[in-house]
Coordinates of C-alpha atoms in Angstrom, one line a residue:
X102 CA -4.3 -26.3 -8.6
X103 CA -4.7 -27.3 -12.1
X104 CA -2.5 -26.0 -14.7
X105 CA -4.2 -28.3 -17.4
X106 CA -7.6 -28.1 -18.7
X107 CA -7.4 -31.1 -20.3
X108 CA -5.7 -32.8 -16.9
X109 CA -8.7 -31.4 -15.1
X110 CA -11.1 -32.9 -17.8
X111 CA -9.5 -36.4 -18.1
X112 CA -9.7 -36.5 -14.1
X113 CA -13.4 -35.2 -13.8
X114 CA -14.1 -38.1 -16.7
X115 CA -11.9 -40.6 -14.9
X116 CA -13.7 -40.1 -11.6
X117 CA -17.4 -39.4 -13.3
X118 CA -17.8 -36.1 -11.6
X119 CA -18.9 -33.3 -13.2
X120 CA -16.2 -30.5 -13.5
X121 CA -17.5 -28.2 -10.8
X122 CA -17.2 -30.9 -8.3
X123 CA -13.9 -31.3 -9.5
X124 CA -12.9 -27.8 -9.5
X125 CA -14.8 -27.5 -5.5
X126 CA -12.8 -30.5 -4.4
X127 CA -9.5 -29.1 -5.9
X128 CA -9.7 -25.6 -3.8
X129 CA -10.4 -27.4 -0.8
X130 CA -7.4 -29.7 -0.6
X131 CA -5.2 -27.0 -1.9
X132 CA -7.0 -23.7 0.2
X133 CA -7.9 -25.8 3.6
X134 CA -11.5 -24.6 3.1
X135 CA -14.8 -26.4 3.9
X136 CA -16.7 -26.7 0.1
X137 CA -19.9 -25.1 2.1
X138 CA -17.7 -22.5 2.6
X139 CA -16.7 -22.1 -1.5
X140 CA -20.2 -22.8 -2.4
X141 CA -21.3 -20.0 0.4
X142 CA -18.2 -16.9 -1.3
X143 CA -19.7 -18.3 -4.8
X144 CA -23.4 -17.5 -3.9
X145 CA -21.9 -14.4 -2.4
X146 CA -20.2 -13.5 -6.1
X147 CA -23.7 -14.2 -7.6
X148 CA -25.5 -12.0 -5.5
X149 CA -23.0 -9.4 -6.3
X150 CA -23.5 -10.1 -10.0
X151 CA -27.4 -9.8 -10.4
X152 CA -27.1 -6.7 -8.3
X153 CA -24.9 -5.3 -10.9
X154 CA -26.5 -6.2 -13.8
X155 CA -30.2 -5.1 -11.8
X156 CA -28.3 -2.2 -11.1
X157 CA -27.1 -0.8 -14.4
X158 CA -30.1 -2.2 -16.7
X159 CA -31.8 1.3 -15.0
X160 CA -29.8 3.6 -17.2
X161 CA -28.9 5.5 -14.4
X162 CA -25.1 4.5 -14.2
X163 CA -22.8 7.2 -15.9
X164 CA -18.9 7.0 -15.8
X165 CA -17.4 10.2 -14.7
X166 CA -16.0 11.1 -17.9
X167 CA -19.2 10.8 -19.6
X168 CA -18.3 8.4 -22.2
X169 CA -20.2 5.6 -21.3
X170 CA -23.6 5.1 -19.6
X171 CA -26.9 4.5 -20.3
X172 CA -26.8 1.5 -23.1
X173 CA -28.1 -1.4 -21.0
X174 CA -31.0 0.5 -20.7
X175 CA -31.6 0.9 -24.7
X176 CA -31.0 -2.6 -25.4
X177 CA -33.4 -3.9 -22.4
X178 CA -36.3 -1.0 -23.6
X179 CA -35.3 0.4 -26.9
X180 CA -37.2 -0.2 -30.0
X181 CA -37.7 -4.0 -31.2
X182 CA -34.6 -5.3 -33.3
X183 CA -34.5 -8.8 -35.0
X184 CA -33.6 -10.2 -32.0
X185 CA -35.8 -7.9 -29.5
X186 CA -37.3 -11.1 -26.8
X187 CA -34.6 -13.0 -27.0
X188 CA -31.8 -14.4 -24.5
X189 CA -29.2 -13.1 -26.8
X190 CA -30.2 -9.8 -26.7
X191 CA -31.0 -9.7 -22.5
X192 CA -27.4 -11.2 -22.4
X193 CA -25.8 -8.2 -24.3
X194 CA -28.1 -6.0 -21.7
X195 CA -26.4 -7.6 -18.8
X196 CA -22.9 -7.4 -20.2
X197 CA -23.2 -3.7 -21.0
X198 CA -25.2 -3.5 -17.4
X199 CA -22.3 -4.3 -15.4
X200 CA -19.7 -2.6 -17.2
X201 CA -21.3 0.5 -17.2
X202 CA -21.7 0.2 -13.6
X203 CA -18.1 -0.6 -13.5
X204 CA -17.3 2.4 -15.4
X205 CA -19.7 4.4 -12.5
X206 CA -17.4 3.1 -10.0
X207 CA -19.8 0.6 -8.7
X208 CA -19.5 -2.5 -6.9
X209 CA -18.8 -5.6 -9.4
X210 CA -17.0 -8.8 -9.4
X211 CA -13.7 -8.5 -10.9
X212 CA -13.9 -11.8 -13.3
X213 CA -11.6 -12.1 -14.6
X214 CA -10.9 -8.7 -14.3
X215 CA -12.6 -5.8 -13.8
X216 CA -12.1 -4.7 -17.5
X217 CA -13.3 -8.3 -18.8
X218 CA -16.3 -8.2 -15.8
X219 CA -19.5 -8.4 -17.8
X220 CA -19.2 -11.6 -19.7
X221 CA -19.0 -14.0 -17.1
X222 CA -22.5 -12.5 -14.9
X223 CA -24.1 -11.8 -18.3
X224 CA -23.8 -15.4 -20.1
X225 CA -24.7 -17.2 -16.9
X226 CA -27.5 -15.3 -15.4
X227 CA -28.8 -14.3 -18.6
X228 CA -29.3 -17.9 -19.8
X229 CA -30.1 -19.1 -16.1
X230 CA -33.1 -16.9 -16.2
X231 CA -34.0 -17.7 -19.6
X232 CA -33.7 -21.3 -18.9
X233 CA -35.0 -21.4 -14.8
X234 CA -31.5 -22.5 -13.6
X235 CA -31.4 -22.8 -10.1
X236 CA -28.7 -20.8 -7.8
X237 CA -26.9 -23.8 -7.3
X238 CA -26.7 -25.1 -10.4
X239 CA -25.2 -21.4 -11.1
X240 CA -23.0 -21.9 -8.1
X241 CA -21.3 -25.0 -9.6
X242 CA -20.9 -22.9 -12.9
X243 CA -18.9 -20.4 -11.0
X244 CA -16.9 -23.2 -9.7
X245 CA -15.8 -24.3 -13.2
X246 CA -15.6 -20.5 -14.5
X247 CA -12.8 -20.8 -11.8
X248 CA -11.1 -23.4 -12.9
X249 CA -10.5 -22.2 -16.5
X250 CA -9.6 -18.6 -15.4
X251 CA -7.3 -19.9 -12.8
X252 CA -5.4 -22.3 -15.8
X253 CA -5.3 -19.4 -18.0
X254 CA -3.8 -17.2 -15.5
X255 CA -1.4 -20.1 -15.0
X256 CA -0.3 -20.7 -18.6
X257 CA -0.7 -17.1 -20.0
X258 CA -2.4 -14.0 -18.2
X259 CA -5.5 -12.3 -17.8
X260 CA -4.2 -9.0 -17.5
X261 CA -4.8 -6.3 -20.5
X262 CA -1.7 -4.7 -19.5
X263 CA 0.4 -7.9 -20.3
X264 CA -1.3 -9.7 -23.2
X265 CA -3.5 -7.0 -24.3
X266 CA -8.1 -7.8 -24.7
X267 CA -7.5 -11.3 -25.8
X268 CA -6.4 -11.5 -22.1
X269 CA -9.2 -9.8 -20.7
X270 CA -12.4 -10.3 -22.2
X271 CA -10.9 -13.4 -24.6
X272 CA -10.3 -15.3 -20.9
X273 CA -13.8 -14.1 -19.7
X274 CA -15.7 -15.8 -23.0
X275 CA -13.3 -18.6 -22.4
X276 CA -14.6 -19.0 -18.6
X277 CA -18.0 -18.0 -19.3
X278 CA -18.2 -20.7 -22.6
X279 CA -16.6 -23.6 -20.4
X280 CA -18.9 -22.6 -17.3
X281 CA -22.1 -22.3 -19.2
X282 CA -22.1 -25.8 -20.5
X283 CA -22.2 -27.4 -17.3
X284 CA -24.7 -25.4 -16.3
X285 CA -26.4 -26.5 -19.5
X286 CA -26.1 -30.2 -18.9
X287 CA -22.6 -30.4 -21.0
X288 CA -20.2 -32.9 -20.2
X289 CA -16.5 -31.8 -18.8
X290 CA -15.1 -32.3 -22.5
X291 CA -17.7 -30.1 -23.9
X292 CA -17.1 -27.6 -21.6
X293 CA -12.8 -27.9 -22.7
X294 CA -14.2 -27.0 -26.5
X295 CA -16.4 -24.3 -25.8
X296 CA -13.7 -22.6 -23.9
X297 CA -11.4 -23.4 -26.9
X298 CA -14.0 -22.2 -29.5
X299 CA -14.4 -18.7 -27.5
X300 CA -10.7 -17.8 -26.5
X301 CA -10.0 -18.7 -30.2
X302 CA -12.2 -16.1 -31.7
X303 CA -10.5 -13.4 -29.6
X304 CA -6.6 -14.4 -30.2
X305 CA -5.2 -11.3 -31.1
X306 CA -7.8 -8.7 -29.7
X307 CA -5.6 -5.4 -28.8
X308 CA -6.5 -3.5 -25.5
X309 CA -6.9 0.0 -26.4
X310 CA -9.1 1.9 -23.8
X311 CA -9.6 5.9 -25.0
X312 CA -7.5 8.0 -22.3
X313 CA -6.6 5.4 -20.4
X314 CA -10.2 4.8 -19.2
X315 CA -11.6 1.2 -19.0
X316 CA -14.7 2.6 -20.6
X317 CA -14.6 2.7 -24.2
X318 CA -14.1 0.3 -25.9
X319 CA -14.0 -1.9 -23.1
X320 CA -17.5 -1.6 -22.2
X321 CA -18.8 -2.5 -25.5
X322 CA -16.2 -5.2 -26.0
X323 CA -18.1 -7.3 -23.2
X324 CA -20.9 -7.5 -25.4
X325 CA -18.9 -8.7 -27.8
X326 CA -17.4 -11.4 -25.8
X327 CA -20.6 -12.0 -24.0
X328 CA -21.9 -13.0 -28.1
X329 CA -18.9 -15.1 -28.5
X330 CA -19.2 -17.1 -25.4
X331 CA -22.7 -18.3 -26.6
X332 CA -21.0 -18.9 -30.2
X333 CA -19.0 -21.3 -28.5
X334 CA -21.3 -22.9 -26.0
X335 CA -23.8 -23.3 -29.5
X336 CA -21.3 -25.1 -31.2
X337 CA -20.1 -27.6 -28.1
X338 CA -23.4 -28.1 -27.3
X339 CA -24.2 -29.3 -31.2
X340 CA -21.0 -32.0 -30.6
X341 CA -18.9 -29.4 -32.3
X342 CA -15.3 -29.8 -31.1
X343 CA -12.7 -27.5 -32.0
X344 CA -9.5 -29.5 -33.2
X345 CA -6.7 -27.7 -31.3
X346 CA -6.8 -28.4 -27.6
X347 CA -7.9 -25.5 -24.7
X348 CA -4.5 -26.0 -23.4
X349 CA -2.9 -25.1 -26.7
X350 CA -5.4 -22.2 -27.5
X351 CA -4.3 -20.7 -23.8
X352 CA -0.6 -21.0 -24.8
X353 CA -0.9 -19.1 -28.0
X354 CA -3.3 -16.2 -26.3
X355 CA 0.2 -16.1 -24.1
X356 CA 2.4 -16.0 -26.8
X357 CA 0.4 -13.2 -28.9
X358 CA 0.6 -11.2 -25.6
X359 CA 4.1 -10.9 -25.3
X360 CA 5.0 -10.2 -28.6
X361 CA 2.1 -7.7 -28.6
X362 CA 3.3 -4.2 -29.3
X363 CA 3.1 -2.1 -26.4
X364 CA 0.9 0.4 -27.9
X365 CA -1.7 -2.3 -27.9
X366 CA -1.5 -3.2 -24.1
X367 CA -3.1 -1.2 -21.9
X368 CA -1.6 2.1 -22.8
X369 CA -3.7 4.0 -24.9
X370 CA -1.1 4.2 -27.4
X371 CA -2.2 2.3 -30.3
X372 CA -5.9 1.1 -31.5
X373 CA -9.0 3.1 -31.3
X374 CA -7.8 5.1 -28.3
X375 CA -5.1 6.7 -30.7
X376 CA -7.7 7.9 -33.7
X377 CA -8.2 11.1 -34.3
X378 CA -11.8 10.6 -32.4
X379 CA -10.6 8.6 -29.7
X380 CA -7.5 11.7 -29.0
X381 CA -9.6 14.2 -29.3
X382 CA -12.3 12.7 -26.8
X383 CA -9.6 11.6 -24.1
X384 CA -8.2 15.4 -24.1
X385 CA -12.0 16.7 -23.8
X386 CA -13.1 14.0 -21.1
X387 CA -9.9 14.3 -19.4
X388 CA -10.3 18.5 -19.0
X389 CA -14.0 18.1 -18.3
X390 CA -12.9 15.7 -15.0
X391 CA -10.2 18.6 -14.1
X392 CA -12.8 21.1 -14.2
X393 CA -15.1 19.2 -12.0

């Protein structure tokens, strides 16, 4: 396993393989596993993915406490905004999509997390579709959204509870930037700076979920990192590099997490979960779910 992204991108250059091959090669030496049979769970994790966005662009898909549902289906049929047609606006669809059916307790794939789940499907099936990417194409950006998570994971955490949104949905842009631009046609070094450019525009982003729930904000912070992602897959794509390295960027997500204040990890004790708005609708939502 890699614990440097920019170990893993000197080796993909070295050997002139792109980083999925890289990252497929990798979890077969170190997991015993056939690559058919990665590529095969992959597909598997796709297939999951476009169910869950398919499934919560209906507007059917209401959390128990009521505080999310229903937003995908605005954004996919809802009255024409500047950017009404375009990818960027059926990619904000599909992150809200799968977070709402998250918040429904559907089924999802936890990636990162299950808080930070929407970015990832929404960036890469969003632009697949708006581009004609083939499934396998998709598979191999899976592969290198792998990679990156599992470096991050290594040098800080994806866990809201330990290094607070950043962690979370910062890690998902991070995996979904870096995973896109293969898909794209990016080089391995390209992918390094779009990971950088996204995780970078996130440093600092408190986890603050009203009552405890990963509802709200969390639902509507996918969007955000699903726009950030393609910030930083623009700007790689243009030749844009971002002067401090990935590796670097990870390390100081990791550091901002632990001296995060506790209010502002996970515990509904800081952020918008502890406004007036955000008290008073835990204590409503959390009596309504008694009742029920």
């Amino acid at each position: 396993m890699y614990k440097s992204l920019a170990d893993a991108i000197r080796d993909a250059e070295e050997k002139k393989i792109p980083l999925s091959q890289l990252a497929l090669e990798t979890e077969c030496r170190d997991q015993g596993r056939p690559v058919a049979e990665i590529r095969a769970a992959l597909q598997r994790a796709l297939d999951v993915m476009r169910g869950a966005v398919a499934q919560g662009m209906t507007g059917d898909m209401y959390s128990t406490s009521g505080l999310v549902g229903g937003d995908a289906a605005k954004l996919r049929t809802g009255p024409a905004g500047p950017l009404a047609g375009t990818p960027f606006r059926d990619i904000l669809a599909r992150a809200l999509a799968v977070q709402e059916v998250n918040a429904a307790m559907g089924v999802i794939v936890a990636a990162p997390t299950a808080g930070g789940a929407g970015v990832l499907p929404a960036v890469l099936t969003g632009l697949a579709s708006a581009r004609s990417v083939p499934d396998d194409k998709v598979v191999d950006a899976l592969a290198v959204a792998g990679l990156i998570g599992a470096v991050i994971a290594e040098r800080a955490s994806l866990s809201g509870a330990e290094g607070g949104c950043q962690a979370e949905t910062g890690s998902a842009a991070a995996m979904a930037a870096g995973a896109a631009i293969e898909m794209l046609g990016g080089t391995p070094r390209q992918s390094g700076h779009a990971a950088a450019l996204a995780m970078q525009g996130t440093l600092g982003l408190v986890c603050d979920p009203l009552g405890g729930f990963v509802e709200l904000p969390c639902v509507f912070r996918n969007a955000t990192g699903s726009a950030i992602a393609l910030t930083g897959i623009e700007l790689a794509m243009a030749g844009v590099e971002f002067l401090i390295p990935v590796d670097e960027v990870i390390d100081v997500m990791g550091q901002i997490g632990k001296e995060m204040d506790v209010r502002y990890r996970e515990t509904a004790g800081g952020g918008l979960a502890a406004t007036p708005t955000g008290r008073r609708l835990a204590r409503e939502k959390l009596v309504q779910i008694k009742r029920a």
